[in-house]
């Protein structure tokens, strides 16, 4: 299976453009399956549903949780589909195998009041404070991932069009609109405050040394500002991304538009926010309905 796995991973990298870490995860899953198949004395051409069922039992005995089981099965499905596509197999043995049922955990979302309190924490008359306020504003205004935020470079901002060019997962490019106050804030930061950092790179957001900020640095800053804002639960950059999506839906945005703005390749990933919205409505109903 070694050559077939290598060919599949190359297909994921070159043709599908998946991120390096994603391809590594697929490769790790497939190599683990190859070891199982070798111990079983089987071969690729003889793999059937029963073989895969035994493998799922093997994974369960290893103590894997449903999420890891589902990822392993997803890796196998993709691999066998590729084998069929390349005419190395007649049919996929994984086609009819059911994934373990997953309990979808609803993402943490800030209220509009909490977002406002958080954005107001940085002190605006010093370079670090103005930088931090601009970063928080962009995270919430655009629903950016932290990796997307720290990789933003000067050519990615078009102030006239009010757009950011964002490089998402798998190096997929998308354009995200900015509201007017976010454009004004970013322009002021770039013109008046960023030069004070002594830039050594074209990355938009810089640390004290004039180099690009790290993801960990953004996490620490956000956690500190959240505590100062009186938010007594964990807040991450993804919390602002979740809040962006939920607040847009509450304002009347449709799922397809939200999918494009978030850079989701599958709308199933976006549908989680409809569950967030439903859960919040149910909580409000229980709290305020006179018969509750």
Tab-separated table of C-alpha atoms in Angstrom:
chain	number	residue	atom	x	y	z
A	1	UNK	CA	0.000	0.000	0.000
A	2	UNK	CA	2.964	2.352	0.409
A	3	UNK	CA	3.035	3.551	-3.204
A	4	UNK	CA	-0.746	3.939	-3.309
A	5	UNK	CA	-0.729	6.003	-0.088
A	6	UNK	CA	2.028	8.241	-1.439
A	7	UNK	CA	0.078	8.778	-4.661
A	8	UNK	CA	-3.066	9.668	-2.700
A	9	UNK	CA	-1.256	12.132	-0.418
A	10	UNK	CA	0.306	13.777	-3.467
A	11	UNK	CA	-3.182	14.046	-4.972
A	12	UNK	CA	-4.443	15.763	-1.798
A	13	UNK	CA	-1.528	18.204	-1.849
A	14	UNK	CA	-1.265	19.037	-5.552
A	15	UNK	CA	-4.792	18.572	-6.924
A	16	UNK	CA	-7.003	19.339	-3.937
A	17	UNK	CA	-4.632	21.835	-2.322
A	18	UNK	CA	-5.180	20.663	1.264
A	19	UNK	CA	-3.104	22.122	4.075
A	20	UNK	CA	0.111	20.331	5.072
A	21	UNK	CA	-1.171	19.377	8.533
A	22	UNK	CA	-4.379	17.943	7.056
A	23	UNK	CA	-2.407	15.798	4.600
A	24	UNK	CA	-0.142	14.626	7.440
A	25	UNK	CA	-3.208	13.548	9.437
A	26	UNK	CA	-4.554	11.552	6.471
A	27	UNK	CA	-1.149	9.956	5.991
A	28	UNK	CA	-0.899	8.985	9.647
A	29	UNK	CA	-4.355	7.350	9.557
A	30	UNK	CA	-3.559	5.391	6.388
A	31	UNK	CA	-0.184	4.170	7.643
A	32	UNK	CA	-1.878	2.941	10.810
A	33	UNK	CA	-4.399	1.039	8.662
A	34	UNK	CA	-1.553	-0.417	6.568
A	35	UNK	CA	0.086	-1.767	9.737
A	36	UNK	CA	-3.226	-3.347	10.779
A	37	UNK	CA	-3.655	-4.900	7.343
A	38	UNK	CA	-0.092	-6.285	7.394
A	39	UNK	CA	-0.642	-7.852	10.843
A	40	UNK	CA	-3.883	-9.337	9.531
A	41	UNK	CA	-2.045	-10.860	6.594
A	42	UNK	CA	-4.335	-9.126	4.108
A	43	UNK	CA	-3.740	-7.057	0.987
A	44	UNK	CA	-5.265	-3.946	-0.543
A	45	UNK	CA	-7.150	-5.867	-3.216
A	46	UNK	CA	-8.835	-8.102	-0.620
A	47	UNK	CA	-10.073	-5.359	1.714
A	48	UNK	CA	-13.855	-5.546	2.138
A	49	UNK	CA	-16.494	-4.225	4.544
A	50	UNK	CA	-15.684	-7.000	7.019
A	51	UNK	CA	-11.993	-5.990	7.042
A	52	UNK	CA	-12.937	-2.386	7.761
A	53	UNK	CA	-15.372	-3.476	10.472
A	54	UNK	CA	-12.542	-5.407	12.160
A	55	UNK	CA	-10.374	-2.304	11.857
A	56	UNK	CA	-13.012	-0.165	13.547
A	57	UNK	CA	-13.156	-2.727	16.392
A	58	UNK	CA	-9.340	-2.586	16.562
A	59	UNK	CA	-9.427	1.229	16.857
A	60	UNK	CA	-12.098	1.073	19.552
A	61	UNK	CA	-9.975	-1.369	21.560
A	62	UNK	CA	-7.102	1.098	21.254
A	63	UNK	CA	-9.304	3.580	23.100
A	64	UNK	CA	-10.069	5.964	20.219
A	65	UNK	CA	-13.057	8.246	20.719
A	66	UNK	CA	-15.846	8.725	18.181
A	67	UNK	CA	-14.248	11.839	16.719
A	68	UNK	CA	-10.968	10.004	16.005
A	69	UNK	CA	-12.858	6.962	14.722
A	70	UNK	CA	-14.833	9.156	12.320
A	71	UNK	CA	-11.659	10.863	11.079
A	72	UNK	CA	-9.989	7.500	10.427
A	73	UNK	CA	-13.004	6.314	8.485
A	74	UNK	CA	-13.078	9.558	6.510
A	75	UNK	CA	-9.406	9.031	5.613
A	76	UNK	CA	-10.160	5.506	4.393
A	77	UNK	CA	-13.201	6.629	2.397
A	78	UNK	CA	-11.164	9.266	0.600
A	79	UNK	CA	-8.321	6.833	-0.065
A	80	UNK	CA	-10.551	4.078	-1.482
A	81	UNK	CA	-12.510	6.580	-3.583
A	82	UNK	CA	-9.165	7.659	-5.045
A	83	UNK	CA	-8.271	4.020	-5.749
A	84	UNK	CA	-11.556	3.579	-7.642
A	85	UNK	CA	-10.994	6.842	-9.511
A	86	UNK	CA	-7.535	5.631	-10.571
A	87	UNK	CA	-9.062	2.265	-11.591
A	88	UNK	CA	-6.942	0.380	-9.098
A	89	UNK	CA	-10.081	-0.982	-7.429
A	90	UNK	CA	-13.501	-1.792	-8.893
A	91	UNK	CA	-15.444	-0.424	-5.924
A	92	UNK	CA	-14.847	1.146	-2.535
A	93	UNK	CA	-15.220	-1.196	0.468
A	94	UNK	CA	-15.845	1.848	2.669
A	95	UNK	CA	-18.834	3.167	0.706
A	96	UNK	CA	-21.536	1.646	2.917
A	97	UNK	CA	-19.740	1.779	6.267
A	98	UNK	CA	-21.455	4.099	8.758
A	99	UNK	CA	-19.468	6.676	10.707
A	100	UNK	CA	-19.759	6.743	14.521
A	101	UNK	CA	-22.419	9.181	15.678
A	102	UNK	CA	-20.908	12.450	16.864
A	103	UNK	CA	-22.407	14.811	19.410
A	104	UNK	CA	-21.998	18.236	17.871
A	105	UNK	CA	-20.719	20.654	20.485
A	106	UNK	CA	-22.206	24.093	20.014
A	107	UNK	CA	-19.537	26.808	19.794
A	108	UNK	CA	-19.182	29.455	22.491
A	109	UNK	CA	-20.612	32.804	21.394
A	110	UNK	CA	-20.297	36.250	22.952
A	111	UNK	CA	-23.290	38.547	23.238
A	112	UNK	CA	-23.205	41.853	21.350
A	113	UNK	CA	-22.684	43.646	24.667
A	114	UNK	CA	-19.717	41.415	25.528
A	115	UNK	CA	-18.158	42.036	22.101
A	116	UNK	CA	-18.505	45.795	22.618
A	117	UNK	CA	-16.927	45.578	26.086
A	118	UNK	CA	-14.062	43.514	24.684
A	119	UNK	CA	-13.371	45.876	21.770
A	120	UNK	CA	-13.300	48.854	24.130
A	121	UNK	CA	-10.567	47.428	26.395
A	122	UNK	CA	-7.372	48.348	24.464
A	123	UNK	CA	-5.996	51.832	25.194
A	124	UNK	CA	-6.088	53.700	21.891
A	125	UNK	CA	-3.435	56.386	22.491
A	126	UNK	CA	-0.440	54.006	22.497
A	127	UNK	CA	0.883	51.904	19.623
A	128	UNK	CA	0.243	48.494	21.244
A	129	UNK	CA	-3.283	49.432	22.247
A	130	UNK	CA	-4.180	50.778	18.811
A	131	UNK	CA	-2.739	47.656	17.187
A	132	UNK	CA	-4.695	45.394	19.534
A	133	UNK	CA	-7.972	47.253	18.990
A	134	UNK	CA	-7.488	47.006	15.217
A	135	UNK	CA	-6.817	43.256	15.447
A	136	UNK	CA	-9.874	42.604	17.607
A	137	UNK	CA	-12.002	44.702	15.260
A	138	UNK	CA	-10.863	42.682	12.230
A	139	UNK	CA	-11.402	39.331	13.944
A	140	UNK	CA	-15.008	40.275	14.665
A	141	UNK	CA	-15.670	42.337	11.507
A	142	UNK	CA	-14.477	39.578	9.136
A	143	UNK	CA	-14.796	36.335	11.092
A	144	UNK	CA	-11.105	35.603	10.556
A	145	UNK	CA	-9.232	32.591	11.863
A	146	UNK	CA	-6.222	33.612	13.969
A	147	UNK	CA	-3.875	32.059	11.374
A	148	UNK	CA	-5.508	34.227	8.705
A	149	UNK	CA	-5.146	37.353	10.836
A	150	UNK	CA	-1.429	36.969	11.564
A	151	UNK	CA	-0.644	36.151	7.910
A	152	UNK	CA	-2.278	39.328	6.541
A	153	UNK	CA	0.209	41.413	4.526
A	154	UNK	CA	0.068	44.991	3.261
A	155	UNK	CA	-1.022	44.047	-0.313
A	156	UNK	CA	-4.002	42.122	1.142
A	157	UNK	CA	-5.851	45.314	2.127
A	158	UNK	CA	-7.758	47.297	-0.499
A	159	UNK	CA	-9.023	50.431	1.308
A	160	UNK	CA	-10.883	51.817	-1.718
A	161	UNK	CA	-12.942	48.657	-2.176
A	162	UNK	CA	-13.087	47.979	1.574
A	163	UNK	CA	-11.876	44.402	1.082
A	164	UNK	CA	-9.377	42.043	2.676
A	165	UNK	CA	-7.765	39.244	0.702
A	166	UNK	CA	-7.595	36.278	3.074
A	167	UNK	CA	-5.580	33.102	2.632
A	168	UNK	CA	-7.577	30.369	4.341
A	169	UNK	CA	-7.198	26.635	4.911
A	170	UNK	CA	-5.521	24.759	2.090
A	171	UNK	CA	-4.214	28.085	0.733
A	172	UNK	CA	-7.715	28.919	-0.526
A	173	UNK	CA	-8.108	32.631	-1.246
A	174	UNK	CA	-11.239	34.636	-0.493
A	175	UNK	CA	-12.172	38.318	-0.292
A	176	UNK	CA	-13.977	39.575	2.810
A	177	UNK	CA	-15.693	42.982	3.059
A	178	UNK	CA	-14.932	45.425	5.885
A	179	UNK	CA	-17.442	47.855	7.353
A	180	UNK	CA	-16.521	51.565	7.245
A	181	UNK	CA	-15.323	51.884	10.839
A	182	UNK	CA	-13.027	48.868	10.422
A	183	UNK	CA	-11.586	50.377	7.215
A	184	UNK	CA	-10.946	53.698	8.995
A	185	UNK	CA	-9.333	51.957	11.956
A	186	UNK	CA	-7.060	49.814	9.783
A	187	UNK	CA	-6.053	52.801	7.651
A	188	UNK	CA	-5.162	54.835	10.751
A	189	UNK	CA	-3.130	51.943	12.145
A	190	UNK	CA	-1.215	51.470	8.881
A	191	UNK	CA	-0.524	55.168	8.356
A	192	UNK	CA	0.243	56.398	11.871
A	193	UNK	CA	0.930	53.508	14.256
A	194	UNK	CA	2.477	50.608	12.330
A	195	UNK	CA	5.606	52.628	11.348
A	196	UNK	CA	6.344	53.056	15.083
A	197	UNK	CA	7.063	49.306	15.318
A	198	UNK	CA	10.055	49.592	12.942
A	199	UNK	CA	8.669	47.096	10.394
A	200	UNK	CA	11.026	44.351	9.196
A	201	UNK	CA	8.318	42.552	7.190
A	202	UNK	CA	5.223	43.451	5.159
A	203	UNK	CA	3.000	41.603	7.654
A	204	UNK	CA	0.250	43.983	8.814
A	205	UNK	CA	0.301	43.203	12.546
A	206	UNK	CA	3.737	43.428	14.176
A	207	UNK	CA	5.263	42.654	17.549
A	208	UNK	CA	7.598	44.945	19.515
A	209	UNK	CA	10.532	43.804	17.358
A	210	UNK	CA	8.866	44.771	14.088
A	211	UNK	CA	8.200	41.162	13.083
A	212	UNK	CA	4.887	39.418	12.522
A	213	UNK	CA	2.801	38.498	15.563
A	214	UNK	CA	2.385	34.814	16.422
A	215	UNK	CA	-0.948	33.044	16.888
A	216	UNK	CA	-0.027	32.412	20.522
A	217	UNK	CA	0.594	36.131	20.997
A	218	UNK	CA	-2.889	36.999	19.743
A	219	UNK	CA	-4.454	34.334	22.011
A	220	UNK	CA	-2.711	35.770	25.091
A	221	UNK	CA	-3.753	39.331	24.281
A	222	UNK	CA	-7.358	38.342	23.679
A	223	UNK	CA	-7.546	36.311	26.901
A	224	UNK	CA	-6.225	39.292	28.876
A	225	UNK	CA	-8.685	41.751	27.347
A	226	UNK	CA	-11.582	39.334	27.903
A	227	UNK	CA	-10.788	39.139	31.631
A	228	UNK	CA	-10.499	42.931	31.810
A	229	UNK	CA	-13.902	43.186	30.091
A	230	UNK	CA	-15.454	41.017	32.806
A	231	UNK	CA	-15.997	37.951	30.589
A	232	UNK	CA	-15.430	35.109	33.037
A	233	UNK	CA	-15.091	32.213	30.612
A	234	UNK	CA	-12.449	31.209	28.049
A	235	UNK	CA	-12.391	33.468	24.978
A	236	UNK	CA	-10.304	32.603	21.922
A	237	UNK	CA	-9.984	34.155	18.455
A	238	UNK	CA	-12.390	31.457	17.269
A	239	UNK	CA	-14.940	32.701	19.807
A	240	UNK	CA	-15.018	36.003	17.901
A	241	UNK	CA	-15.343	34.088	14.624
A	242	UNK	CA	-18.309	32.162	16.048
A	243	UNK	CA	-19.832	35.411	17.327
A	244	UNK	CA	-19.402	37.049	13.910
A	245	UNK	CA	-21.263	34.187	12.229
A	246	UNK	CA	-24.054	33.959	14.795
A	247	UNK	CA	-24.692	37.715	14.873
A	248	UNK	CA	-24.841	37.829	11.054
A	249	UNK	CA	-27.442	35.045	11.022
A	250	UNK	CA	-29.441	36.840	13.699
A	251	UNK	CA	-29.349	39.944	11.498
A	252	UNK	CA	-30.837	38.074	8.540
A	253	UNK	CA	-27.818	36.784	6.581
A	254	UNK	CA	-28.334	33.548	4.639
A	255	UNK	CA	-26.227	30.409	5.094
A	256	UNK	CA	-24.709	30.505	1.602
A	257	UNK	CA	-23.363	34.041	2.123
A	258	UNK	CA	-22.051	33.067	5.555
A	259	UNK	CA	-20.308	30.032	4.057
A	260	UNK	CA	-18.455	32.262	1.572
A	261	UNK	CA	-17.479	34.806	4.232
A	262	UNK	CA	-16.139	32.110	6.567
A	263	UNK	CA	-14.312	30.264	3.802
A	264	UNK	CA	-16.035	26.925	4.481
A	265	UNK	CA	-15.658	24.438	1.622
A	266	UNK	CA	-18.726	22.502	2.825
A	267	UNK	CA	-21.953	24.209	3.896
A	268	UNK	CA	-22.403	21.464	6.525
A	269	UNK	CA	-19.694	23.237	8.545
A	270	UNK	CA	-21.704	26.465	8.384
A	271	UNK	CA	-24.982	24.867	9.465
A	272	UNK	CA	-23.737	24.541	13.057
A	273	UNK	CA	-24.564	28.235	13.495
A	274	UNK	CA	-28.253	27.601	12.847
A	275	UNK	CA	-28.119	25.249	15.857
A	276	UNK	CA	-26.467	27.990	17.922
A	277	UNK	CA	-29.221	30.382	16.929
A	278	UNK	CA	-31.928	27.819	17.770
A	279	UNK	CA	-30.352	27.051	21.156
A	280	UNK	CA	-30.228	30.740	22.067
A	281	UNK	CA	-33.854	31.256	21.025
A	282	UNK	CA	-34.900	28.261	23.128
A	283	UNK	CA	-33.037	29.662	26.139
A	284	UNK	CA	-34.705	33.064	25.725
A	285	UNK	CA	-38.115	31.372	25.377
A	286	UNK	CA	-37.587	29.422	28.620
A	287	UNK	CA	-36.444	32.579	30.413
A	288	UNK	CA	-39.184	35.001	29.334
A	289	UNK	CA	-42.307	33.018	28.413
A	290	UNK	CA	-44.892	33.423	31.186
A	291	UNK	CA	-45.791	29.721	31.129
A	292	UNK	CA	-42.191	28.503	31.198
